[in-house]
Coordinates of C-alpha atoms and ligand atoms in Angstrom, one line a residue:
X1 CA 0.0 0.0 0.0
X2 CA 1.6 3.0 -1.0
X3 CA 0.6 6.5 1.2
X4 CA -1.3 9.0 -0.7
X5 CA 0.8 12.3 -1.3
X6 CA -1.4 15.5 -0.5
X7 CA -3.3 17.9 -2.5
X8 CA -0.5 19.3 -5.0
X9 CA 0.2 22.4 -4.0
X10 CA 0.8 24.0 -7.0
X11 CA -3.1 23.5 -8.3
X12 CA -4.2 24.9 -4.5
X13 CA -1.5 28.1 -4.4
X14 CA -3.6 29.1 -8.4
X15 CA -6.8 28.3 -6.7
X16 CA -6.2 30.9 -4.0
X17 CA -4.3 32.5 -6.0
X18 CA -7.3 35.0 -7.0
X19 CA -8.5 35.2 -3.3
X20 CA -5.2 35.6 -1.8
X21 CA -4.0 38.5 -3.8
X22 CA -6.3 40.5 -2.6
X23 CA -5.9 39.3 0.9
X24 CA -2.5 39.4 1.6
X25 CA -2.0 41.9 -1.4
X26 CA 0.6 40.8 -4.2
X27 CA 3.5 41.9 -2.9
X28 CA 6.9 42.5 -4.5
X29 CA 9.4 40.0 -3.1
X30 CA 13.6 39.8 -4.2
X31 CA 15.0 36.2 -4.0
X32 CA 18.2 36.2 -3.9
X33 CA 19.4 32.5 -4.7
X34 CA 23.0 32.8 -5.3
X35 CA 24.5 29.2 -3.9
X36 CA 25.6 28.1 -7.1
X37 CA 24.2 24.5 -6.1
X38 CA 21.7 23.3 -8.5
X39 CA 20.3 21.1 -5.7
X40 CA 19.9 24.3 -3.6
X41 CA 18.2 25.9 -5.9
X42 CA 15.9 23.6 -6.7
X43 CA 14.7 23.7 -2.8
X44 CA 14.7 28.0 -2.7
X45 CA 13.6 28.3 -5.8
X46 CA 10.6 26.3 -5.4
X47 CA 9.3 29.1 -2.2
X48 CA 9.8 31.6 -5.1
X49 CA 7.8 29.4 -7.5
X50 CA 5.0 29.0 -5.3
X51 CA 4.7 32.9 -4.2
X52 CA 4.3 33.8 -7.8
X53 CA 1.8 31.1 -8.4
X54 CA 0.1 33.0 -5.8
X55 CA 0.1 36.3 -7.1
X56 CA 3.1 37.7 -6.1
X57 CA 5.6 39.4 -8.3
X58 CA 9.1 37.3 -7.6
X59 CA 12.4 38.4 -8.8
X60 CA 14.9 35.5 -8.6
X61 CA 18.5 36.5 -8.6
X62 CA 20.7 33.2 -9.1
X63 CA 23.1 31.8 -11.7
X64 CA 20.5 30.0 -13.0
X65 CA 17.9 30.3 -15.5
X66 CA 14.4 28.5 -14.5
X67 CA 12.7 26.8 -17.1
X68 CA 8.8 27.1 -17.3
X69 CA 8.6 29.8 -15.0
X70 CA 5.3 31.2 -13.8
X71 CA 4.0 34.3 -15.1
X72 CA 5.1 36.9 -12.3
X73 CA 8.3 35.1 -11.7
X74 CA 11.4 36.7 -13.1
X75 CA 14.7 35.4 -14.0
X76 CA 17.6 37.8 -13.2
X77 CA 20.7 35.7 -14.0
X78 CA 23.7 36.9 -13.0
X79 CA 27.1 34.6 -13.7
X80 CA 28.3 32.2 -11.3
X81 CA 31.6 33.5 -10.0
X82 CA 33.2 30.7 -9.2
X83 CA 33.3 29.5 -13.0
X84 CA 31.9 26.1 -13.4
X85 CA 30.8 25.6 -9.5
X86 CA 27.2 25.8 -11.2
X87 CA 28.1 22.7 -12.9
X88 CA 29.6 20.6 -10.6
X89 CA 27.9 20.1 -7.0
X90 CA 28.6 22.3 -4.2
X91 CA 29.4 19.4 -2.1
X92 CA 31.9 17.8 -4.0
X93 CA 34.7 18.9 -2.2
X94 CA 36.4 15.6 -0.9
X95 CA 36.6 14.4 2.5
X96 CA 37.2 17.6 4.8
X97 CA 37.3 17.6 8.5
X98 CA 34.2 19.1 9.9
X99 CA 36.5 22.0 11.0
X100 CA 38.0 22.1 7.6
X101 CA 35.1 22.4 5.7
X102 CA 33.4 25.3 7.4
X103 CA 36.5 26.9 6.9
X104 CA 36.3 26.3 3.0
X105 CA 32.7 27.4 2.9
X106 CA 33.8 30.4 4.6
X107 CA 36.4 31.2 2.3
X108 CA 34.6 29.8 -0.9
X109 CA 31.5 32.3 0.5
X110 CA 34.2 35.5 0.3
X111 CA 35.7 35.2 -3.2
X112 CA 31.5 34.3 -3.9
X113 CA 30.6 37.3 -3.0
X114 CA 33.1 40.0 -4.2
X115 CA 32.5 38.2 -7.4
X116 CA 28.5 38.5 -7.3
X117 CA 29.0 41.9 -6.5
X118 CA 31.3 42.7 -9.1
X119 CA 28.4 41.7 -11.2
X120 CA 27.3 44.9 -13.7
X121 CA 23.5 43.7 -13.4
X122 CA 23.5 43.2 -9.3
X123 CA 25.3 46.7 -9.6
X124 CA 21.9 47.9 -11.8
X125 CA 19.9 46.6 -9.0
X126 CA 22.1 48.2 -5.9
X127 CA 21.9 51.6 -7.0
X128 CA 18.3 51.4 -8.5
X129 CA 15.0 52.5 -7.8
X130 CA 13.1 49.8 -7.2
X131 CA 11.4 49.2 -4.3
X132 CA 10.4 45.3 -3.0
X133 CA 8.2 44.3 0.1
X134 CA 10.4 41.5 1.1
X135 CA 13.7 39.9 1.0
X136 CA 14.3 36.0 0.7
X137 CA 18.0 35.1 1.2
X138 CA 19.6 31.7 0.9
X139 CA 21.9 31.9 4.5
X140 CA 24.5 29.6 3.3
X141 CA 27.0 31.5 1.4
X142 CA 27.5 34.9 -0.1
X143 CA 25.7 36.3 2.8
X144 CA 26.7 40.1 1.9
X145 CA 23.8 39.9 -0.6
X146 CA 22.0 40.5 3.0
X147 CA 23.0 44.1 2.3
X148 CA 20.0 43.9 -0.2
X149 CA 17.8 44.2 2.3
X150 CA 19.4 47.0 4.2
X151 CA 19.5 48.3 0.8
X152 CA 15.8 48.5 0.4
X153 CA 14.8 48.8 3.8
X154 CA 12.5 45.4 3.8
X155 CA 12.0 42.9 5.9
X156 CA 14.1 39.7 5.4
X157 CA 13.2 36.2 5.2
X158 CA 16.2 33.6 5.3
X159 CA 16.4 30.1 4.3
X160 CA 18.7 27.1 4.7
X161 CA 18.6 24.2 1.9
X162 CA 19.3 21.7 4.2
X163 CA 19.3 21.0 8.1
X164 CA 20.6 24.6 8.9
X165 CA 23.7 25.2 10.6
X166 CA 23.8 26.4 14.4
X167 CA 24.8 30.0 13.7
X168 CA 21.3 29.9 11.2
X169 CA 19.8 29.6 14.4
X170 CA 21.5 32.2 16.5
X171 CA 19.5 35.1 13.5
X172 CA 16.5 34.3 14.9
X173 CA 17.6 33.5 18.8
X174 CA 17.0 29.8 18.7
X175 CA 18.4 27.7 21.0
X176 CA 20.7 24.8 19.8
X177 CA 22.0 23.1 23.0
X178 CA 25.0 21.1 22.1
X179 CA 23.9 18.4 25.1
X180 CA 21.7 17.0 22.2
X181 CA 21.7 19.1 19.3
X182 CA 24.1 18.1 17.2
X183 CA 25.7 20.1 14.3
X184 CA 24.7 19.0 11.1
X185 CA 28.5 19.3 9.6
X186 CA 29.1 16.1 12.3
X187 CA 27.6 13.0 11.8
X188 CA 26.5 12.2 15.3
X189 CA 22.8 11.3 16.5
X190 CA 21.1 13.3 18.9
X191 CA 21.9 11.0 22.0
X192 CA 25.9 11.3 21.8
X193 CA 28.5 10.0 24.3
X194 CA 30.7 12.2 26.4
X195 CA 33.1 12.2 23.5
X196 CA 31.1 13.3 20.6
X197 CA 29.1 16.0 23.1
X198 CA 32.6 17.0 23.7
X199 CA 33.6 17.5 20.0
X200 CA 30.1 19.2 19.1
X201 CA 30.5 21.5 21.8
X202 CA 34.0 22.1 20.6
X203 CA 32.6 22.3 17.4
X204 CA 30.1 25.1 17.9
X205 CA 32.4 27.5 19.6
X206 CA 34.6 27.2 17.1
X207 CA 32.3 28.4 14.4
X208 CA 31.1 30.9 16.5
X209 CA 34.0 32.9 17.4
X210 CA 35.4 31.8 13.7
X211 CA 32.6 33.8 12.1
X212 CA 32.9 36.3 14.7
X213 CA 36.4 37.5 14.3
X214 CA 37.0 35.5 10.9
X215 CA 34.6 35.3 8.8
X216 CA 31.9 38.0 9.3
X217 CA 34.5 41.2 9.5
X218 CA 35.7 40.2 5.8
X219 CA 32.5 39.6 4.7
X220 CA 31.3 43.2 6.1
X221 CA 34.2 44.5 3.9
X222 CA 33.0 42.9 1.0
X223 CA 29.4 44.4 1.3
X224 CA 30.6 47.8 2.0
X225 CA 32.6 47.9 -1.3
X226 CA 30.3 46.1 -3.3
X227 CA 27.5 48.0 -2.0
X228 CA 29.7 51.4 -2.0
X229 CA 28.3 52.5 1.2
X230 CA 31.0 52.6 3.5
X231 CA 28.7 53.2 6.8
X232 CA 26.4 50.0 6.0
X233 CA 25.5 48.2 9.5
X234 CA 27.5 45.3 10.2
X235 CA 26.3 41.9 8.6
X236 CA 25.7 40.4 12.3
X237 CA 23.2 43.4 12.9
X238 CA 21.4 43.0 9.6
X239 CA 21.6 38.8 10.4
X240 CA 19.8 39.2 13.7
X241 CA 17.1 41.4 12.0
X242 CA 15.7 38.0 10.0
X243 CA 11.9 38.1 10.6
X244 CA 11.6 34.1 10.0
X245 CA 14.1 31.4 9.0
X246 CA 13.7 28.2 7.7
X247 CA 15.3 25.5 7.1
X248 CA 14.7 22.8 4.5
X249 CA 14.7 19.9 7.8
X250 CA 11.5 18.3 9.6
X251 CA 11.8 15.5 12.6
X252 CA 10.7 12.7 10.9
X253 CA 14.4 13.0 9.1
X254 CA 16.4 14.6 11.8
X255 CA 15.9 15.0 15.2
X256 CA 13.7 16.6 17.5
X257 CA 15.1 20.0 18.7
X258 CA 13.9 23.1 20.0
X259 CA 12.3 25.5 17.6
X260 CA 11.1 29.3 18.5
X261 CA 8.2 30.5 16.8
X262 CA 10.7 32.4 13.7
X263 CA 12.1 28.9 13.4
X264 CA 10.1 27.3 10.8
X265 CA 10.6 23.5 9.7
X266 CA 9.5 23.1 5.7
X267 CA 11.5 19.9 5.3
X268 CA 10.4 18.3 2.1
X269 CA 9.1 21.6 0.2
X270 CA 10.8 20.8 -3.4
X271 CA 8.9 17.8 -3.8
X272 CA 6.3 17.9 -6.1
X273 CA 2.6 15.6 -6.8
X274 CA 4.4 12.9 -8.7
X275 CA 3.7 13.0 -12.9
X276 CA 3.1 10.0 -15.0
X277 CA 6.3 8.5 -16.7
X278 CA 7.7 9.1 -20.2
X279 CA 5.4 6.2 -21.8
X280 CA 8.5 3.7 -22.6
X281 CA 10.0 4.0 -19.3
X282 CA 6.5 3.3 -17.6
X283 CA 5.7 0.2 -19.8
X284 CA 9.2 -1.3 -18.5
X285 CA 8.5 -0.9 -15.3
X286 CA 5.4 -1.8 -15.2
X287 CA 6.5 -5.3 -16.9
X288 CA 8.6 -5.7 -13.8
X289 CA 8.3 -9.3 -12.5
X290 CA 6.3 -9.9 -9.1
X291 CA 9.7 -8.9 -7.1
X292 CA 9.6 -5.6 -8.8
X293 CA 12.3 -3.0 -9.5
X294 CA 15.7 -1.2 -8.2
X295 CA 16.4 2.4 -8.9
X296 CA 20.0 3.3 -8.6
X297 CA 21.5 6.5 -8.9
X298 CA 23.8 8.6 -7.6
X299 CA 23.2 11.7 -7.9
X300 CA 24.7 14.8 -9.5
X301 CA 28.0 13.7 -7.7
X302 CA 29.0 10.9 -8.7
X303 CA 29.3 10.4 -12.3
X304 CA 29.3 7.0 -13.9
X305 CA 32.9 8.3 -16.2
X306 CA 34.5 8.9 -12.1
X307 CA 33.6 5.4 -11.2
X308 CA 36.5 3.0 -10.4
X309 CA 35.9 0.1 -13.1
X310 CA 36.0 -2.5 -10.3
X311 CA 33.5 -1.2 -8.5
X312 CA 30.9 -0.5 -11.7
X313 CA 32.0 -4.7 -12.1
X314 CA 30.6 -5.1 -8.4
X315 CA 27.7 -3.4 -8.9
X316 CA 26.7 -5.0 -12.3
X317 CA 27.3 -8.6 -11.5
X318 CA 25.5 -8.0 -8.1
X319 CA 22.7 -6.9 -10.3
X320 CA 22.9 -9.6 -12.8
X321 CA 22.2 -12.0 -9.9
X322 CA 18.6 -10.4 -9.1
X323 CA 15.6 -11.3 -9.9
X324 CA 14.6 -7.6 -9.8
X325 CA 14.6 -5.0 -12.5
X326 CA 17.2 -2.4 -11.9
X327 CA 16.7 1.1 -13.0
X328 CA 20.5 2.9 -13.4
X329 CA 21.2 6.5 -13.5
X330 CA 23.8 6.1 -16.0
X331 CA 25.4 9.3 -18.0
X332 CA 27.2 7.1 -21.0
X333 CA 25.8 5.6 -23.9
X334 CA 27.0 2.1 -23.3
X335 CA 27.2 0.1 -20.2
X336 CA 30.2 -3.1 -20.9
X337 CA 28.7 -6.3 -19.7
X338 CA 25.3 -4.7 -19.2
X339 CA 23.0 -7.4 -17.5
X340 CA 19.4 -7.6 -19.7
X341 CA 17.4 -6.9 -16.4
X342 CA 19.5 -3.6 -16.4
X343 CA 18.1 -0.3 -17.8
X344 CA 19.9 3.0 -18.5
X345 CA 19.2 6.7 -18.3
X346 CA 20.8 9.5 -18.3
X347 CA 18.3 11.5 -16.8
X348 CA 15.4 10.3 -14.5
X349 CA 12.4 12.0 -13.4
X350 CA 13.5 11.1 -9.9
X351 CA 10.1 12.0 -7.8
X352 CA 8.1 9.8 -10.6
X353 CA 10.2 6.6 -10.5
X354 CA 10.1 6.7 -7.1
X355 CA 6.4 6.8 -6.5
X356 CA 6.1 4.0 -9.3
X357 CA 4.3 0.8 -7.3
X358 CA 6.3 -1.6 -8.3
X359 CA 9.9 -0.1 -6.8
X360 CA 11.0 -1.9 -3.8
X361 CA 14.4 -0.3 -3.3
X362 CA 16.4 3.0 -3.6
X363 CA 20.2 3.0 -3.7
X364 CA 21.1 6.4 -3.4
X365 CA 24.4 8.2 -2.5
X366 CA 22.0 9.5 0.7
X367 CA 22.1 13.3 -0.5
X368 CA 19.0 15.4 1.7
X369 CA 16.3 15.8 -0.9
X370 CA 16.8 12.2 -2.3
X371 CA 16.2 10.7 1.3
X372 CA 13.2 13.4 2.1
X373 CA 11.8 11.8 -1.4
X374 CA 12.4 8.1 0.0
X375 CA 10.9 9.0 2.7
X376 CA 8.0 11.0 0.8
X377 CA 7.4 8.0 -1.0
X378 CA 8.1 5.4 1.7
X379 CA 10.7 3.3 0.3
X380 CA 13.7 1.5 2.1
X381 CA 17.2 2.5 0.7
X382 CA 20.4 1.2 0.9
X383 CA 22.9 4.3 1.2
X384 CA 26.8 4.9 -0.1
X385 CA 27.1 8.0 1.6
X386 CA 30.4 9.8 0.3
X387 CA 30.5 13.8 1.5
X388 CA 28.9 16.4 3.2
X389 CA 26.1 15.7 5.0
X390 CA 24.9 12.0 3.4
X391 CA 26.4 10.2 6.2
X392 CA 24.1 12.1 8.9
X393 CA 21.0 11.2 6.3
X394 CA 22.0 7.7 5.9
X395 CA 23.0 7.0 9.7
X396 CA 19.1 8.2 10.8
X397 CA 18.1 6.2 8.0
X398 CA 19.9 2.8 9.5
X399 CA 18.9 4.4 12.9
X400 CA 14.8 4.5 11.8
X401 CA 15.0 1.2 10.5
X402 CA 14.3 2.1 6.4
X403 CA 17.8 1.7 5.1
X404 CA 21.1 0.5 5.7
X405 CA 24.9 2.3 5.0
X406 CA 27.3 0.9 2.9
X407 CA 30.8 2.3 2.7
X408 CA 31.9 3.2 -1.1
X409 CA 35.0 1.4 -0.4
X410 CA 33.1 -1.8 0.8
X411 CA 32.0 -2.4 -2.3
X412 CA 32.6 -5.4 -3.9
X413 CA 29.7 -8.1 -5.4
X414 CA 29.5 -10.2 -3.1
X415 CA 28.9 -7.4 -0.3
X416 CA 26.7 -5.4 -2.2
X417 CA 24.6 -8.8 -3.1
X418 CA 24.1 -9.5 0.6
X419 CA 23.0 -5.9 1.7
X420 CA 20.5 -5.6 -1.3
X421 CA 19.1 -9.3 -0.6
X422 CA 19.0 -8.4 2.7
X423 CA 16.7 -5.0 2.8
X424 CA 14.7 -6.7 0.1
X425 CA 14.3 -10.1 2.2
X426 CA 12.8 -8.2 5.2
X427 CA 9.4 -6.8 5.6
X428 CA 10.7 -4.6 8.6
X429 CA 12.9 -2.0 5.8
X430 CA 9.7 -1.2 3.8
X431 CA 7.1 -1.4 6.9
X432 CA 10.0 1.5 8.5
X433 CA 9.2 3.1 5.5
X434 CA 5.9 3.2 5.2
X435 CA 5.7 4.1 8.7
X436 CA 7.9 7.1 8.4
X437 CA 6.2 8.5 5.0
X438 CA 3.2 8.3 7.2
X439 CA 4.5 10.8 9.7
X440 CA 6.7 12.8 6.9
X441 CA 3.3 13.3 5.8
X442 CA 0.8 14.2 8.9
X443 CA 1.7 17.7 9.3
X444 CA -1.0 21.0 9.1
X445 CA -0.3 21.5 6.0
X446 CA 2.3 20.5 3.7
X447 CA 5.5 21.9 4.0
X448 CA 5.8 24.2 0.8
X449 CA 2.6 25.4 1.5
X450 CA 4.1 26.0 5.5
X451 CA 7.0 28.3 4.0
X452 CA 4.4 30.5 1.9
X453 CA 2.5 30.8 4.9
X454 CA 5.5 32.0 6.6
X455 CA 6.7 34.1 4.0
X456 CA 2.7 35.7 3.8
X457 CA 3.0 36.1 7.2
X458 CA 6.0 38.3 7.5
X459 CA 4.3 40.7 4.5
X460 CA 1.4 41.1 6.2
X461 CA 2.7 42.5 9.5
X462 CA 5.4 44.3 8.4
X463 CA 8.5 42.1 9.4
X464 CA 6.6 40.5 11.9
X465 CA 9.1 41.6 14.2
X466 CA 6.8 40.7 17.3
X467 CA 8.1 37.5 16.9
X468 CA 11.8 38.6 17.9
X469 CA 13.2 36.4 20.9
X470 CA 14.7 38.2 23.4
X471 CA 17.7 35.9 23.3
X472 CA 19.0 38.1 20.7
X473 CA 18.8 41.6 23.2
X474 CA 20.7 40.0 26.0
X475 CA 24.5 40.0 26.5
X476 CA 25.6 36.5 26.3
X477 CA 26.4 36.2 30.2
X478 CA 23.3 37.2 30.7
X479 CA 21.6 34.4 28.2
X480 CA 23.8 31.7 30.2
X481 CA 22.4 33.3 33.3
X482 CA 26.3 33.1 34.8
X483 CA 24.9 36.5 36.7
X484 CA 22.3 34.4 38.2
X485 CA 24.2 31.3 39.0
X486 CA 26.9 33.7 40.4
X487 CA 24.3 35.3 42.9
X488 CA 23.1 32.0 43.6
X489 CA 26.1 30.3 44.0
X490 CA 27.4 33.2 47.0
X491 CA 24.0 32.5 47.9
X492 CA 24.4 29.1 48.9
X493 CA 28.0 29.9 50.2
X494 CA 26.9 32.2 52.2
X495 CA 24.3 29.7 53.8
X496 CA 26.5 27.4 54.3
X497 CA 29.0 29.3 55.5
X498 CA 26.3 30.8 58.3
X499 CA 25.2 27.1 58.9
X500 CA 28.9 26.1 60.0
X501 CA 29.2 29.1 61.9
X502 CA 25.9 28.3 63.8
X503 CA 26.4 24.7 63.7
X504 CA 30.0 25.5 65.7
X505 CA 28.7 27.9 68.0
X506 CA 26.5 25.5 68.6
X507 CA 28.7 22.6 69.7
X508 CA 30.8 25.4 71.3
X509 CA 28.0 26.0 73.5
X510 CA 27.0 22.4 74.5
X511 CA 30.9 22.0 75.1
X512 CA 30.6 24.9 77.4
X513 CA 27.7 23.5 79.2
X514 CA 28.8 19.3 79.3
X515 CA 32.3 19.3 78.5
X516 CA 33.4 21.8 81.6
X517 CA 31.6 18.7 83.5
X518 CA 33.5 16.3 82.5
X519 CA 36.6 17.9 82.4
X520 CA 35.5 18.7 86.0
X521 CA 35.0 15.0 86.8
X522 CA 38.6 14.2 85.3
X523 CA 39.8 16.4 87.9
X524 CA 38.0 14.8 90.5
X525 CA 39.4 11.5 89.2
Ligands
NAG601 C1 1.5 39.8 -10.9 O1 1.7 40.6 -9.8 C2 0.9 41.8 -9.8 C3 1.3 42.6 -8.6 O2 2.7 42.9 -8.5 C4 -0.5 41.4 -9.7 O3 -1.4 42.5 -9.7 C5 -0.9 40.4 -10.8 O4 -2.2 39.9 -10.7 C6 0.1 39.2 -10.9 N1 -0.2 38.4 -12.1 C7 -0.4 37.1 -12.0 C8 -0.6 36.4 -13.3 O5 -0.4 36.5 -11.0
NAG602 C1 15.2 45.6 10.5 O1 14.2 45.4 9.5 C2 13.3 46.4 9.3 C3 12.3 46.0 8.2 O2 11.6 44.9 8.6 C4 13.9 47.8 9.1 O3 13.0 48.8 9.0 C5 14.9 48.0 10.2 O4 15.6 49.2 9.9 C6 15.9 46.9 10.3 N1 16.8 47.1 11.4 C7 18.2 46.9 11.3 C8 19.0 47.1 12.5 O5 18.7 46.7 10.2

């Protein structure tokens, strides 16, 4: 039985569209989207997609051109900086420390921004008269593009394409206690041992005071030039003035965690109403045999050209020896030694195959939005995490019970033979599934619909700035309460010290009154 995905959005955002505009009023809204990561883009740009649907006039500022756009919805392309980042995945940068690779992102997020700001159309749009209602950032990198909103004095709306990293929280005062919150650059689970609390901990402070006296003071530099305004407010100032965050996470794959009212949760929102299959592709699947059919792919990341040839051996004899269709995300013509139950493509509509009845497993490199769709569409996966934050998805997969994690490395036939026969020969993977889809699914409303919402929200009370924590307006010792504790502390000092002091004059006093008899009675002795 396969769970029932809710009303598309899309058809219910042009339904209201009519009423809505009129309600909220169409507002004029700049989405700046410059992470040139296709897959983050294709989680931001689907908020900006919906607004317009909904009346709204939306300009998108990315490296990116979107193709069928909404009426309302306006490309403003601007080139990627970083040459051909836009091709490649942003994540595809090896195995770095945790440590190592906020400091890359740090440094990738400076050169990012001089360039976008060295961009003759973002120059047009810094020194020109238009006037927008909102701001939607993407808070990952390139944050000077904040000074847009500074710029034209609107409220800002920020967003996080995947689990959000602590300091996302810190904008909009949230807490993120490192007892059991763990940062999404580690790979622990929320319930970590004395070690790994000790590393996250370590880890948190570290980014903290990096972006502090690092990070942020180069970035404000870059802003001020770019933006030519030498007396700009500082980036942290304009940061903490985010009316509502989000982040593209939800629990049912992370962890529970505290969440103030300007911390919103739209994990899932990119995923769309599946759409029937390119006729060919369907009747194939569709003449799967009773045990169904395998859909393998990799990603953006790993291409089939970068695969070791021993390991594209393992997977295709492991394959061979199914009795299951296998679906392969393959980007070469020809496959040597391809098995007949093996089918090529070079480019899958991912969402589609994976609501297909007939699929019993995923194998997937454990990227976020390709376990949010697994678990969209409540199907088991076996994972071969390789960077970034695919091991975190694919350890709370094992961890929920819908998928196991197979190291690249590990890969040989024989290996990969026994995991697949064994998450295809037990009920308990897909019934985790199911079970999970079920509560990915039971939410108020679904999440894309959530982050218009949000995004409405913020419009129609001006910034919505009623919803600021006061964790961001006290000094940090104050937020730890070490004031408090201090006072309390001398407090119970000084009780104890007056309880000795009684408690001696005390015994000093029943000394006096029994001891001088006894002593007395020695003497008589
Ligand atoms: C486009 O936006 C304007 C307001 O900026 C609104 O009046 C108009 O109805 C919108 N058009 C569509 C097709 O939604
Ligand atoms: C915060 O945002 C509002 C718009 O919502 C703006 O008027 C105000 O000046 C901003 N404050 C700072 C410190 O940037």
């Amino acid at each position: 039985m396969r769970v029932t995905p809710p009303l598309p959005s899309v058809a219910l955002g042009l339904a209201l569209a009519v009423a809505l505009a009129g309600g909220a009023g169409a507002a004029r809204i700049l989405a700046l989207y410059a992470v040139p990561g296709r897959s983050h883009f294709m989680v931001t740009s689907s908020l900006a997609r919906a607004l317009a649907e909904r009346g709204h006039e939306v300009v998108v500022v990315s490296p990116f051109t979107t193709p069928d756009r909404p009426a309302n919805y306006t490309d403003f392309t601007i080139a990627d900086p970083m040459d051909n980042a836009a091709t490649t995945d942003f994540y595809n940068f090896g195995n770095l420390s945790p440590l190592g690779m906020v400091l890359f992102l740090w440094d990738f997020s400076i050169g990012m921004c001089r360039g976008n700001l060295a961009d003759p159309k973002l120059k047009t749009l810094i020194h020109s008269k238009e006037k927008f209602d909102l701001v939607l950032l993407e808070g990952f990198v390139g944050d000077c593009l904040i000074g847009f909103a500074h710029r034209f004095n609107a409220p800002l709306v920020q967003m996080s394409a995947f689990h959000g990293a602590v300091w996302m929280g810190d904008w909009v005062g949230n807490p993120s206690p490192p007892a059991y919150v763990p940062d999404p650059f580690l790979d622990f689970s929320d319930r970590m041992t004395f070690k790994q609390r000790l590393v996250n901990t370590a880890l948190v402070l570290l980014e903290r005071a990096g972006r502090a006296w690092y990070y942020l003071p180069r970035m404000d530099a870059a802003m001020r030039e770019g933006f030519g305004d030498p007396d700009m407010p500082h980036i942290a100032d304009l940061e903490r003035n985010t009316s509502v965050m989000m982040v593209n996470s939800h629990f049912s794959v992370a962890y529970p965690r505290p969440a103030v009212p300007a911390y919103v949760q739209v994990g899932g929102l990119h995923i769309k109403k599946p759409k029937p299959l390119p006729q060919e592709l369907r009747a194939w699947l569709d003449a799967a045999p009773a045990e169904g059919f395998i859909y393998f792919s990799m990603g953006s990341n790993l291409r089939s050209a970068d695969m070791p040839a021993a390991k594209r051996e393992a997977f295709l004899r492991a394959f061979a020896a199914l009795p299951q269709r296998v679906l392969w995300k393959w980007e070469e013509d020809a496959l040597p030694g391809q098995p007949p139950n093996v089918r090529l493509a070079k480019w899958l509509p991912q969402q589609d195959v994976l609501a297909h009845p007939k699929l019993r497993l995923f194998i997937t490199h454990g990227g976020l939005m390709s376990t949010q769709e697994a678990v969209y569409h409540g199907v088991p996966v076996v994972g071969i995490p390789l960077f970034g934050d695919q091991q975190l998805n694919m350890n709370r997969a094992a961890a929920a019970g819908f998928g196991v994690s197979l190291d690249f490395q590990d890969v040989t036939a024989e290996v990969l033979g026994a995991t697949l026969r064994r998450v295809l020969g037990d009920a308990s993977y897909s019934q985790a599934a199911k079970r999970l889809s079920a509560i990915f699914h039971d939410r108020p409303r679904p999440p894309i619909e959530e982050a218009v919402y949000w995004t409405e929200y913020v419009i129609r009370h001006d910034g919505a700035h009623h919803l600021r924590s006061a964790a961001l307006d006290v000094a940090w010792w104050q937020y730890l309460l070490l004031d408090v504790v201090a006072v309390l502390t001398a407090a119970a000092a000084l009780a104890v010290a007056l309880a000795c002091l009684a408690a001696r004059a005390f015994l000093r006093c029943l000394r006096g009154g029994g001891g001088g008899r006894v002593t007395a009675s020695k003497k008589r002795d």
